[in-house]
Short mmCIF file of N, CA and C and ligand atoms in Angstrom, two decimals:
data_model
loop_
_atom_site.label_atom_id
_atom_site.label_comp_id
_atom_site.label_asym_id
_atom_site.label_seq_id
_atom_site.Cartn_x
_atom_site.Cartn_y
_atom_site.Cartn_z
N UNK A 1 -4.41 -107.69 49.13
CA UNK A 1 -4.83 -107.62 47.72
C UNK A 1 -5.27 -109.00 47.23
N UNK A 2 -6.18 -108.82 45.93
CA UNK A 2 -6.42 -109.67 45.87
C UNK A 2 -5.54 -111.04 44.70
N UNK A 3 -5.42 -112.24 44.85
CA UNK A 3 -4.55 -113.15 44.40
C UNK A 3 -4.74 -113.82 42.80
N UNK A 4 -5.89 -113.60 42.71
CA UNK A 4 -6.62 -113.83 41.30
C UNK A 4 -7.65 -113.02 41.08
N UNK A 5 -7.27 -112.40 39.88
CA UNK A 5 -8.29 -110.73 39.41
C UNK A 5 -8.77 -111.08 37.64
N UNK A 6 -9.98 -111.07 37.37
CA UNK A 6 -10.25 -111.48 36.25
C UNK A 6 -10.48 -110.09 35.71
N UNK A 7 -10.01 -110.20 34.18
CA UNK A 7 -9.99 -108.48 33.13
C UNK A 7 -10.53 -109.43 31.99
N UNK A 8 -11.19 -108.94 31.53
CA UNK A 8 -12.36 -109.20 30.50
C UNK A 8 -12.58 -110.73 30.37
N UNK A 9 -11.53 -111.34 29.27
CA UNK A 9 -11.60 -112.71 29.27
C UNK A 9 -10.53 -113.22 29.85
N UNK A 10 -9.60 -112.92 30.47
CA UNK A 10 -8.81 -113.48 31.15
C UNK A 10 -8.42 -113.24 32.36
N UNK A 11 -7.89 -114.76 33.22
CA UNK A 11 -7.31 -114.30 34.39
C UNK A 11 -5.74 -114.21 34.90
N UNK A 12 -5.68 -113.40 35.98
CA UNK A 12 -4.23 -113.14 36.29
C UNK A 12 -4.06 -113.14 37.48
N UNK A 13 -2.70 -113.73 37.91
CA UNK A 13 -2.41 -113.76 38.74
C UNK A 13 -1.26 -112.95 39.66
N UNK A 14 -1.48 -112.91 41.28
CA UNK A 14 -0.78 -111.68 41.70
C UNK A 14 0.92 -111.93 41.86
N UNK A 15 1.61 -111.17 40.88
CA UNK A 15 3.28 -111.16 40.30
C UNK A 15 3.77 -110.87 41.28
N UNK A 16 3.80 -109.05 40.78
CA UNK A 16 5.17 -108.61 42.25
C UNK A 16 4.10 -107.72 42.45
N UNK A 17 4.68 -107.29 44.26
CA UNK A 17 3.29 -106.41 44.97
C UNK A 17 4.16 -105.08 45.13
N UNK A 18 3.08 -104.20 45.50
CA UNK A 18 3.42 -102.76 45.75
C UNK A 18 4.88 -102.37 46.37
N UNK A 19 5.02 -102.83 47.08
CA UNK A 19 6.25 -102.56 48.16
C UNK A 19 7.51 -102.91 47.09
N UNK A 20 7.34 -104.27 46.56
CA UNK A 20 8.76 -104.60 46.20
C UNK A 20 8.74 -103.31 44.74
N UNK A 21 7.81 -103.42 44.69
CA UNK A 21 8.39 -102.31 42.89
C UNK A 21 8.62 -100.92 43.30
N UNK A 22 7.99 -100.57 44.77
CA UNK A 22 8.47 -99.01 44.84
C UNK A 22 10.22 -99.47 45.48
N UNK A 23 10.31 -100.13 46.19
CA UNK A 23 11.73 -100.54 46.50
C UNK A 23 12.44 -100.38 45.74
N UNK A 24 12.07 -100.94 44.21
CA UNK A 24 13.46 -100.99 42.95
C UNK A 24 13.25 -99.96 42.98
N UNK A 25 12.17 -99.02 42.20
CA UNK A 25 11.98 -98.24 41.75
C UNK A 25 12.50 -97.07 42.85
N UNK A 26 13.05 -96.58 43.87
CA UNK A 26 13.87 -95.97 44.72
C UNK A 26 15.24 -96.42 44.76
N UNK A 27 15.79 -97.73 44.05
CA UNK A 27 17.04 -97.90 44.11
C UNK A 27 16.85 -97.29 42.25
N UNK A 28 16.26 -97.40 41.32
CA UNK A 28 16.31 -96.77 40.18
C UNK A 28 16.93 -95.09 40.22
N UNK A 29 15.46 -94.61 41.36
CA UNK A 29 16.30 -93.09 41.42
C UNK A 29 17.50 -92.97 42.17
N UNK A 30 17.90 -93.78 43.11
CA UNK A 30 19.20 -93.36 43.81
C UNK A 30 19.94 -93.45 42.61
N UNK A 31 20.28 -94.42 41.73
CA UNK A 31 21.42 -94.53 40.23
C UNK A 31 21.19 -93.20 40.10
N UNK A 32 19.78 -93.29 39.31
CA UNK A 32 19.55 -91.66 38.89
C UNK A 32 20.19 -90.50 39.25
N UNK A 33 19.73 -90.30 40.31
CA UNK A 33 20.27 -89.42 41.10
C UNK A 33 22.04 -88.75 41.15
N UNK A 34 22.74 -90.32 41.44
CA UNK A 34 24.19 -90.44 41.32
C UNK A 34 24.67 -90.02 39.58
N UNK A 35 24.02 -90.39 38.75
CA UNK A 35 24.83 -90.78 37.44
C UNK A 35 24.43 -89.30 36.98
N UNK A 36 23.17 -88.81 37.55
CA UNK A 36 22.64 -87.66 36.19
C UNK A 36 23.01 -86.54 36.86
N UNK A 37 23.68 -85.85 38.00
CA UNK A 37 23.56 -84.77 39.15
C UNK A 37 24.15 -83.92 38.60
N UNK A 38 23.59 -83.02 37.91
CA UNK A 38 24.61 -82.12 37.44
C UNK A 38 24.37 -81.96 35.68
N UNK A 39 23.14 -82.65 35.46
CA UNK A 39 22.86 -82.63 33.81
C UNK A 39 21.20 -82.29 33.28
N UNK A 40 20.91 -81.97 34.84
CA UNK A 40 19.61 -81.21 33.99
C UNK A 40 18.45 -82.09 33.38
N UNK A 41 18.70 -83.23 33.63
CA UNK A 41 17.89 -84.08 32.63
C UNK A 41 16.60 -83.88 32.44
N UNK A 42 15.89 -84.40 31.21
CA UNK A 42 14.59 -84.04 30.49
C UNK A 42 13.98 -85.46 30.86
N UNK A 43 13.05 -86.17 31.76
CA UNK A 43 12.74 -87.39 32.01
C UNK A 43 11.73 -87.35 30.50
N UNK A 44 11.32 -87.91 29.96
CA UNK A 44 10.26 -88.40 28.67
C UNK A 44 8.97 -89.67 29.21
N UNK A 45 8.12 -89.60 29.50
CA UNK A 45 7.59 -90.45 30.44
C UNK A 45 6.80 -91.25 28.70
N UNK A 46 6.39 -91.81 28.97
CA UNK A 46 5.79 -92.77 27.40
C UNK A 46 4.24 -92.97 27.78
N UNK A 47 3.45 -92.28 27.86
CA UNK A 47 1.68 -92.06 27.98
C UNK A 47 1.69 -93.59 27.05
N UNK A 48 0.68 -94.57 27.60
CA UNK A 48 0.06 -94.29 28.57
C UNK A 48 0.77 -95.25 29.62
N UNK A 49 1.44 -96.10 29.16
CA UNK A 49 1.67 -97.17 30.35
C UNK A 49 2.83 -96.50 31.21
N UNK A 50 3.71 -95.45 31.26
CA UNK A 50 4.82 -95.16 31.94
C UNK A 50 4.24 -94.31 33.19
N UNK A 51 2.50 -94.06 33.42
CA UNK A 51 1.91 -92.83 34.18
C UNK A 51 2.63 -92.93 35.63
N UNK A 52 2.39 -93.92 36.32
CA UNK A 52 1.94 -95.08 37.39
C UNK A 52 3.87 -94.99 38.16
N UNK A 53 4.63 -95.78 37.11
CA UNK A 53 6.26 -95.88 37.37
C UNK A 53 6.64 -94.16 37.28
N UNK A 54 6.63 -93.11 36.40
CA UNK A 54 6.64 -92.13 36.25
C UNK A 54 6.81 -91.47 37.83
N UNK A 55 5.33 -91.43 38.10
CA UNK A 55 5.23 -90.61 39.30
C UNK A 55 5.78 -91.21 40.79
N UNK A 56 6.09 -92.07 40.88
CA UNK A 56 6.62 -92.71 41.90
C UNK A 56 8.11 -92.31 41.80
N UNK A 57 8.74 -93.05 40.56
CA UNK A 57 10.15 -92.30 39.98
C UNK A 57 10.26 -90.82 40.34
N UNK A 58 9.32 -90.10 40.61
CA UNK A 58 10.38 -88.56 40.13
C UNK A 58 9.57 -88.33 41.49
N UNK A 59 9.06 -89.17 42.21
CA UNK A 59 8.89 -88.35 43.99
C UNK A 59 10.04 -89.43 44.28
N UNK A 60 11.55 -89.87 43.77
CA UNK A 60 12.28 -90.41 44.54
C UNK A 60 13.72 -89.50 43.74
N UNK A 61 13.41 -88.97 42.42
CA UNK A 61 14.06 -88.37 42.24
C UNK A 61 14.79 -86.96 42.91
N UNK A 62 15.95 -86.34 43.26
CA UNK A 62 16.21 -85.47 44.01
C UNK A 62 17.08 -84.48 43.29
N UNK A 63 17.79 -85.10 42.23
CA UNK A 63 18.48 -83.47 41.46
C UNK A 63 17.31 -83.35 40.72
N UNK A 64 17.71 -81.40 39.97
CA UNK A 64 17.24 -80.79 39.38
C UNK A 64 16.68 -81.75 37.82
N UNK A 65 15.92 -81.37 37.37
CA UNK A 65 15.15 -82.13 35.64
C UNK A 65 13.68 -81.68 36.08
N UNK A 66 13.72 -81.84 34.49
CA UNK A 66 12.44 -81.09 34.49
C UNK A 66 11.38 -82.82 34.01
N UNK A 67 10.04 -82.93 33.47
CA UNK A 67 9.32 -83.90 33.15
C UNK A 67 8.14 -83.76 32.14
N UNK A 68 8.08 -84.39 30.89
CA UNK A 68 7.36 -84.28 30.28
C UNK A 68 7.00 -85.24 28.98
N UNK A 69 5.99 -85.69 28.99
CA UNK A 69 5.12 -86.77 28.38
C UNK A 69 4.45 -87.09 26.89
N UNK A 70 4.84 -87.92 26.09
CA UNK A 70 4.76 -88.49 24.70
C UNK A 70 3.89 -89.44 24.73
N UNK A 71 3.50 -89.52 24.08
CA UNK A 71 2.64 -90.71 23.27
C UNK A 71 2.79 -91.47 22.10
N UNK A 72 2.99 -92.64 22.29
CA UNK A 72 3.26 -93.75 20.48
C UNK A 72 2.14 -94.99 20.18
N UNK A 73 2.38 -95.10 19.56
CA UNK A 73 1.46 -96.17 19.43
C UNK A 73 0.75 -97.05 20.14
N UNK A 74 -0.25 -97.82 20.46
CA UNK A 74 -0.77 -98.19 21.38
C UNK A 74 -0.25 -99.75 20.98
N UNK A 75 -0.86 -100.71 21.77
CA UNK A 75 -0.27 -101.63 22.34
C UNK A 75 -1.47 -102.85 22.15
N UNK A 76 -2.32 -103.60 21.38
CA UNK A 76 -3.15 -104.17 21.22
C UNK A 76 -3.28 -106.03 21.63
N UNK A 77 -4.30 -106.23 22.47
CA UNK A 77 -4.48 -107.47 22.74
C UNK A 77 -2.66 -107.91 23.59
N UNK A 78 -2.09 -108.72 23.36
CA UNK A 78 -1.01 -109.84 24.35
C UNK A 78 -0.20 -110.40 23.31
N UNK A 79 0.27 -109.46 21.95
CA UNK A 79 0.87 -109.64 21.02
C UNK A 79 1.57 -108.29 20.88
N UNK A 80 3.20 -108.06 20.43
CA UNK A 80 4.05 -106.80 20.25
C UNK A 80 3.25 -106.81 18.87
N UNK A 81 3.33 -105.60 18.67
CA UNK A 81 3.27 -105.31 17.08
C UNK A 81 4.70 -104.69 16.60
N UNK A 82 4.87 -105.07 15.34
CA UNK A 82 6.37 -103.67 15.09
C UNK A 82 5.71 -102.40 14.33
N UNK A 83 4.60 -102.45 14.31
CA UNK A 83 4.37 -100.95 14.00
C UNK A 83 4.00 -100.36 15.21
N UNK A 84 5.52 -99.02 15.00
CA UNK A 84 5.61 -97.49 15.79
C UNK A 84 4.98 -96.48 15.23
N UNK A 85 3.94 -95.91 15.43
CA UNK A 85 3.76 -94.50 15.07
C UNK A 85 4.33 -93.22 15.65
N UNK A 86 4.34 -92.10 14.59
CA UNK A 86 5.15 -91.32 15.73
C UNK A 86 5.20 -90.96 17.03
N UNK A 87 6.23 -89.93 17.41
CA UNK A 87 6.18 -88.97 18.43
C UNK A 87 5.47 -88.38 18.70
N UNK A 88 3.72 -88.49 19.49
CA UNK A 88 3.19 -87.22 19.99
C UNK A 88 3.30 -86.26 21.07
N UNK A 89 3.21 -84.72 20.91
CA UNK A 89 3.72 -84.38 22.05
C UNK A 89 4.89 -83.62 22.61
N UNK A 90 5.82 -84.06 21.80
CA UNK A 90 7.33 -83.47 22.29
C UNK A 90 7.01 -82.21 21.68
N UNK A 91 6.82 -81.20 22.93
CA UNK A 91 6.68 -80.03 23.05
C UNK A 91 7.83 -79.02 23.56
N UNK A 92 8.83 -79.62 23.69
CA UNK A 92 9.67 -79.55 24.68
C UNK A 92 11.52 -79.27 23.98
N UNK A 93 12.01 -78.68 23.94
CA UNK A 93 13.31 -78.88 23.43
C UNK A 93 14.03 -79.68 24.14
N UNK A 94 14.48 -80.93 23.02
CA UNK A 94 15.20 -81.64 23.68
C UNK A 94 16.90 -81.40 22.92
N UNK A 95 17.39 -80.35 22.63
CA UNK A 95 18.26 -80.09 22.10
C UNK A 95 19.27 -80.07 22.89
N UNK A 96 20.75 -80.56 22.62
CA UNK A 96 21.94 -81.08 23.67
C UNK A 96 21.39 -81.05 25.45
N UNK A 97 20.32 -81.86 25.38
CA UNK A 97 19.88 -81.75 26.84
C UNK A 97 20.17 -83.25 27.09
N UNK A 98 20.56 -83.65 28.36
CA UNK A 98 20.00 -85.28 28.74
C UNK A 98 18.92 -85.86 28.89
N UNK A 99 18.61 -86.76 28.18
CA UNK A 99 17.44 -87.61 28.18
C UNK A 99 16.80 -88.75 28.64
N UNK A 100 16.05 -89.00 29.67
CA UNK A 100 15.71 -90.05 29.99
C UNK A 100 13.95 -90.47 29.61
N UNK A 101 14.35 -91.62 28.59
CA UNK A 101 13.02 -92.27 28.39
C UNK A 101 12.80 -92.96 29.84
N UNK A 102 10.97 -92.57 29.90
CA UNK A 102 10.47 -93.50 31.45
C UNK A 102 9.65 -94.40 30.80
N UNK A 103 9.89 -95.25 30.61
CA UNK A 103 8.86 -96.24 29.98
C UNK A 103 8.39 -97.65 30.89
N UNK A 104 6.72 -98.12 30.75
CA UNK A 104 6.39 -98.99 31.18
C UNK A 104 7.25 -100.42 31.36
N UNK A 105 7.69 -100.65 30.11
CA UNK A 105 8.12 -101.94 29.47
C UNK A 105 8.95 -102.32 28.44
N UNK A 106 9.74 -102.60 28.66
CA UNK A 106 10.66 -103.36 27.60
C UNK A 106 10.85 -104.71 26.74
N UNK A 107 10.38 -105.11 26.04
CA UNK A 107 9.61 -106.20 25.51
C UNK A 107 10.37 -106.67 24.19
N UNK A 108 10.20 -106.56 23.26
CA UNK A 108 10.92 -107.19 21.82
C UNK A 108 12.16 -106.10 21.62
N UNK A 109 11.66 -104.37 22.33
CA UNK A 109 12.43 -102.96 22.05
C UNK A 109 12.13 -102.38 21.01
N UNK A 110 11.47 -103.04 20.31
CA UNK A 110 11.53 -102.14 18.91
C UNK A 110 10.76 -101.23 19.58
N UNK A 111 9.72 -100.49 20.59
CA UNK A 111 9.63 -99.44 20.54
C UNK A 111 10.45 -98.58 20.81
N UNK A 112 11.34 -98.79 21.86
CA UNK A 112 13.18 -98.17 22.18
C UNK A 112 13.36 -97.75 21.08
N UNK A 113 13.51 -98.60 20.58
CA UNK A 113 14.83 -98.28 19.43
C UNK A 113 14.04 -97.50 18.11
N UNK A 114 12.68 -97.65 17.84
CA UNK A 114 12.57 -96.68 17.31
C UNK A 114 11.80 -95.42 18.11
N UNK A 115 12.07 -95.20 19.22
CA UNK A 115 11.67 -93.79 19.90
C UNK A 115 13.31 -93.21 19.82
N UNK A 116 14.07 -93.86 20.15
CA UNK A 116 15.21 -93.24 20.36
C UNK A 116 16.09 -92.83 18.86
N UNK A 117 15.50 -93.61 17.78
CA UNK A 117 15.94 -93.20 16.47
C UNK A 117 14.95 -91.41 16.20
N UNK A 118 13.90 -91.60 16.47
CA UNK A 118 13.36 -90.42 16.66
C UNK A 118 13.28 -89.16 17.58
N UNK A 119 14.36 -89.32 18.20
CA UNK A 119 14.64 -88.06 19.49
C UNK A 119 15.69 -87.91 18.63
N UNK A 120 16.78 -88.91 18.21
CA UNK A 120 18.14 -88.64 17.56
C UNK A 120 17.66 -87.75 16.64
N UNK A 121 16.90 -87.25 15.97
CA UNK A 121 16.56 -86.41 14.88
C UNK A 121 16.68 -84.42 15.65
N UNK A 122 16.11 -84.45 17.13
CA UNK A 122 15.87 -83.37 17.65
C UNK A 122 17.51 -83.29 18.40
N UNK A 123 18.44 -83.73 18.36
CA UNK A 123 19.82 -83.54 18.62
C UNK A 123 20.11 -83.47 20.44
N UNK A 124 19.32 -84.73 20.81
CA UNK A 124 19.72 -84.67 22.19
C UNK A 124 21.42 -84.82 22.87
N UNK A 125 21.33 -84.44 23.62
CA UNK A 125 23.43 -84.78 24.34
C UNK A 125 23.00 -86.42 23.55
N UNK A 126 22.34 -87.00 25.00
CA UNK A 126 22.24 -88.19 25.40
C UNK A 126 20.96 -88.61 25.49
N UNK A 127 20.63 -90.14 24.93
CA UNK A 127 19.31 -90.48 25.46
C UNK A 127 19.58 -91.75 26.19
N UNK A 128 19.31 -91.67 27.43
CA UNK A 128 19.03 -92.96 28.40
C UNK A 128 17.40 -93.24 28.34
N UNK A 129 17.80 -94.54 29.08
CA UNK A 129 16.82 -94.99 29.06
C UNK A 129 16.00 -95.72 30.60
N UNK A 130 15.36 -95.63 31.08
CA UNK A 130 14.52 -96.11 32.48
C UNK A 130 13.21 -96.66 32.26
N UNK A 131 13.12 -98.15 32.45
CA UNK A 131 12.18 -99.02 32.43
C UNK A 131 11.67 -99.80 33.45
N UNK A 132 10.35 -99.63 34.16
CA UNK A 132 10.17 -100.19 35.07
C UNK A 132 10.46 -101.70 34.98
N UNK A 133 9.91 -101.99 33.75
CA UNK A 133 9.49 -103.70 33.84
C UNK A 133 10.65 -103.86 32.22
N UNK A 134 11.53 -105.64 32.00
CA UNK A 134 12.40 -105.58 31.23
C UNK A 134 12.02 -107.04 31.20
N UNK A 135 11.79 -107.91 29.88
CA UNK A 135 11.55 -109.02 29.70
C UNK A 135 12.80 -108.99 28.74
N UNK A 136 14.08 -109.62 29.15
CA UNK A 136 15.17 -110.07 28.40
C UNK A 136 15.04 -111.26 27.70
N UNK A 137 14.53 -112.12 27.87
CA UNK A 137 13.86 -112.93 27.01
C UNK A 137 13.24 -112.72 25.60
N UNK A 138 12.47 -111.75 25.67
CA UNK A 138 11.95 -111.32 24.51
C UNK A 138 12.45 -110.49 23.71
N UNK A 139 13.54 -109.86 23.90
CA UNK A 139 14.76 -108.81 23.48
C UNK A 139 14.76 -109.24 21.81
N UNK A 140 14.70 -108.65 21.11
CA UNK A 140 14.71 -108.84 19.66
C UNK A 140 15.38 -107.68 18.83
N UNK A 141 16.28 -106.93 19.74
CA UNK A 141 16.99 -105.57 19.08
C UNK A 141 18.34 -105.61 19.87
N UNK A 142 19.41 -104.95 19.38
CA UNK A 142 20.56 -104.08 20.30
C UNK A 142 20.15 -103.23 20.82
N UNK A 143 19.82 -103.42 21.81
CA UNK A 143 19.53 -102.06 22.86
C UNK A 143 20.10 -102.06 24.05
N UNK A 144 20.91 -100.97 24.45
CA UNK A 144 21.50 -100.44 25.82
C UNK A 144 20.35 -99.95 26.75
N UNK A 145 19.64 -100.79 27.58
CA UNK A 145 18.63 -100.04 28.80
C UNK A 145 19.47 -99.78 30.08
N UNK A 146 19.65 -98.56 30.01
CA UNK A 146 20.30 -98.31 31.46
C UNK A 146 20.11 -98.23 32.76
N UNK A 147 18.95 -98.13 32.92
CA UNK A 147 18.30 -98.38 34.58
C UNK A 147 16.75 -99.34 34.23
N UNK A 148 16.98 -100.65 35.48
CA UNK A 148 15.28 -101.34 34.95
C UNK A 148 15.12 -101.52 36.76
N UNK A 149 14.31 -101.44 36.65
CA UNK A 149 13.88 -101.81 37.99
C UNK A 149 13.14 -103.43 38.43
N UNK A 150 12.84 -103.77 37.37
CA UNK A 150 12.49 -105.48 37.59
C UNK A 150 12.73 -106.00 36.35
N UNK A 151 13.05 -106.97 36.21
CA UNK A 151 13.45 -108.04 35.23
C UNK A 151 12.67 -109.40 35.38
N UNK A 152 11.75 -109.73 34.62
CA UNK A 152 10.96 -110.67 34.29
C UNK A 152 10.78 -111.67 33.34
N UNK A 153 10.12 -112.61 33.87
CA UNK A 153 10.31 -113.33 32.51
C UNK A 153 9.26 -113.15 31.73
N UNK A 154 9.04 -114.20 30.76
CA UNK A 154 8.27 -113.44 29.30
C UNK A 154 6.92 -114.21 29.36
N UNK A 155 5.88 -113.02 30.28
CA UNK A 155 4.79 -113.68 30.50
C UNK A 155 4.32 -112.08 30.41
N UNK A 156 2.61 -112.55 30.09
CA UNK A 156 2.02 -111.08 30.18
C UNK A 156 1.85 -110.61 31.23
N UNK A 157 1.66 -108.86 31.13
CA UNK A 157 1.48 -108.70 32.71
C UNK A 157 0.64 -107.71 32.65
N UNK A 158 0.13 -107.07 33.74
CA UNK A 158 -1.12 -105.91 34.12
C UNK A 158 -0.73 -105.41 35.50
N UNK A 159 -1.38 -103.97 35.07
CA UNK A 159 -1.16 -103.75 36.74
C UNK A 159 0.28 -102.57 36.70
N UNK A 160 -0.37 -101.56 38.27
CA UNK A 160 1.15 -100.42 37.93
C UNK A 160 1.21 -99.85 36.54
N UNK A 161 0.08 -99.51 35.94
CA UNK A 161 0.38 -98.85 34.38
C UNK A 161 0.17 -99.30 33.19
N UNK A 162 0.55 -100.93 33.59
CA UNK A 162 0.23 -101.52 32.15
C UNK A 162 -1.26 -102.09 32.32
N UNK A 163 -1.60 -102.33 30.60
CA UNK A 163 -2.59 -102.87 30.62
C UNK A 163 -3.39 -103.94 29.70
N UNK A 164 -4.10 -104.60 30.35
CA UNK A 164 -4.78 -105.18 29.35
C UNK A 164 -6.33 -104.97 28.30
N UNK A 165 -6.24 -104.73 27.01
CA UNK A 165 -7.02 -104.40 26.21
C UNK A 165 -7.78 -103.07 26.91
N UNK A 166 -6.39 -102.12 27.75
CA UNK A 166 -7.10 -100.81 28.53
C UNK A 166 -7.51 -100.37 29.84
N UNK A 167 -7.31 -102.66 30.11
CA UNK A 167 -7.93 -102.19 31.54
C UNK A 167 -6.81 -102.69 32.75
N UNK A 168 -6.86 -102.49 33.68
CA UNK A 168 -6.01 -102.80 34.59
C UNK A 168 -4.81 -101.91 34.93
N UNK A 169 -4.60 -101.16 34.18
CA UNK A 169 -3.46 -99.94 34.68
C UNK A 169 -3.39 -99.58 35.86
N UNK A 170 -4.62 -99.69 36.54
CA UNK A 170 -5.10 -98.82 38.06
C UNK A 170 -4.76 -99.90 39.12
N UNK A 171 -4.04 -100.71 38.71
CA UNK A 171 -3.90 -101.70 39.67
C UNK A 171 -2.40 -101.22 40.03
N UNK A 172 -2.19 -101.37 41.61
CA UNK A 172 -0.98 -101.33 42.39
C UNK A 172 -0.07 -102.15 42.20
N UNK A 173 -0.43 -103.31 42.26
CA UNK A 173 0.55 -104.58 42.26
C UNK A 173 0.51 -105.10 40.60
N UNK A 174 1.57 -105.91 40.27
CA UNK A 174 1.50 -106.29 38.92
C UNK A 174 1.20 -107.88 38.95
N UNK A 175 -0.01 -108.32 38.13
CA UNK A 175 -0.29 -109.53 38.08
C UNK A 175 0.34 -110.06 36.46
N UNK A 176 0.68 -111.19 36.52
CA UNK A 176 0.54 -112.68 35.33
C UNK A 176 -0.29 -113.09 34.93
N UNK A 177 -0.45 -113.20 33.64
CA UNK A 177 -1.35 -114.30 32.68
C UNK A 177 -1.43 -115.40 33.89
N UNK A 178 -2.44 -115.84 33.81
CA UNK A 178 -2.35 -117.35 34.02
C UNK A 178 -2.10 -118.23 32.88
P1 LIG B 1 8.23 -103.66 22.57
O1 LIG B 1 8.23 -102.65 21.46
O2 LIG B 1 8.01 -105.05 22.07
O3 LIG B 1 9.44 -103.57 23.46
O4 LIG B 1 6.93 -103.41 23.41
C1 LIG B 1 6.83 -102.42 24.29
C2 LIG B 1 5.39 -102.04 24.53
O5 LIG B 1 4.49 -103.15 24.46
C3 LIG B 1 5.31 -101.53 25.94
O6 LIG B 1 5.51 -100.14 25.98
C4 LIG B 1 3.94 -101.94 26.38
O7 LIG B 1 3.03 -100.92 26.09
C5 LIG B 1 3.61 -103.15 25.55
N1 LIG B 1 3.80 -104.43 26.31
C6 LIG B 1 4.81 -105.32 26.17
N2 LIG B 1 4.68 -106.35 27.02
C7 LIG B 1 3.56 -106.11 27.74
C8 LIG B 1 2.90 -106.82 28.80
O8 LIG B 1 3.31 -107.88 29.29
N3 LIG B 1 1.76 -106.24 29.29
C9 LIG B 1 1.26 -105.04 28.82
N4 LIG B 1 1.85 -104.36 27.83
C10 LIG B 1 2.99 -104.87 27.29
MG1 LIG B 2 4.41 -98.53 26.45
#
């Protein structure tokens, strides 16, 4: 692959590669697997950046759950915003069921914390949470994330789902700002 990939006006460089993120991301579902066996869980995947971690996650997943996909606010330029818009999507009863958010990224949380203030309304058991990528650094809420599969520091990133100004999702490996 390649080591420096330019997306519109900026360049990036190559982070973590394919292999090591399906690696976590198979020790993610083994937890999974162990903690949820026996609860049916409802995975919640977060359109658009969770597509990529999503499907890799649930071909490592092995108990029973079912899977299905929301949409919130989008994500503009290499700045968090704190405006959440709603829930699109939840088609799905999530009523005393277990819940697992699949989300791209974990970043300031305020989207966590207000997705999960908004499932609390539809009366789930439980809502967990599963994040491929977790910048603790940038943490700006109380939030319990219960399974992450990489922990990074607080640099932008692309690639595996996420993206920049739209583009780069389709990338395997996850690159850095330069
Ligand atoms: P939070 O609400 O600040 O935790 O931001 C979470 C959302 O911001 C994620 O779901 C991503 O869509 C987006 N985001 C945060 N950091 C990055 C990044 O480094 N690259 C691409 N998107 C990001
Ligand atoms: Mg997202």
């Amino acid at each position: 692959m390649k080591k420096v990939i330019t997306i519109r006006d900026k360049q990036f460089e190559l982070f973590i590669e394919q292999e090591i993120i399906e690696e976590r991301i198979k020790q993610v579902a083994g937890q999974i697997n162990s903690d949820l066996k026996g609860k049916d869980p409802v995975f919640l995947a977060v359109l658009n950046g969770a597509f990529m971690f999503a499907g890799e996650l649930m071909k490592e997943v092995t108990i029973p759950g079912e899977i299905t996909f929301v949409r919130l606010a989008s994500y503009h330029g290499t700045s968090t915003t704190n405006r959440v818009q709603e829930v699109l999507g939840l088609n799905k009863s999530i009523e005393n069921r277990c819940v697992v958010i699949v989300e791209d990224i974990v970043d300031s949380g305020n989207t966590m914390i207000a997705l999960k203030k908004e499932l609390e309304k539809h009366n789930p058991r439980e809502v967990k949470i599963a994040t491929l990528l977790f910048k603790p650094a940038a943490l700006r809420q109380k939030l319990q994330i219960d399974y992450v599969a990489l922990e990074i520091p607080n640099d932008f990133i692309v690639g595996y789902g996420l993206d920049y100004d739209g583009h780069g999702r389709n990338l395997k490996d996850i690159y850095k700002a330069k």
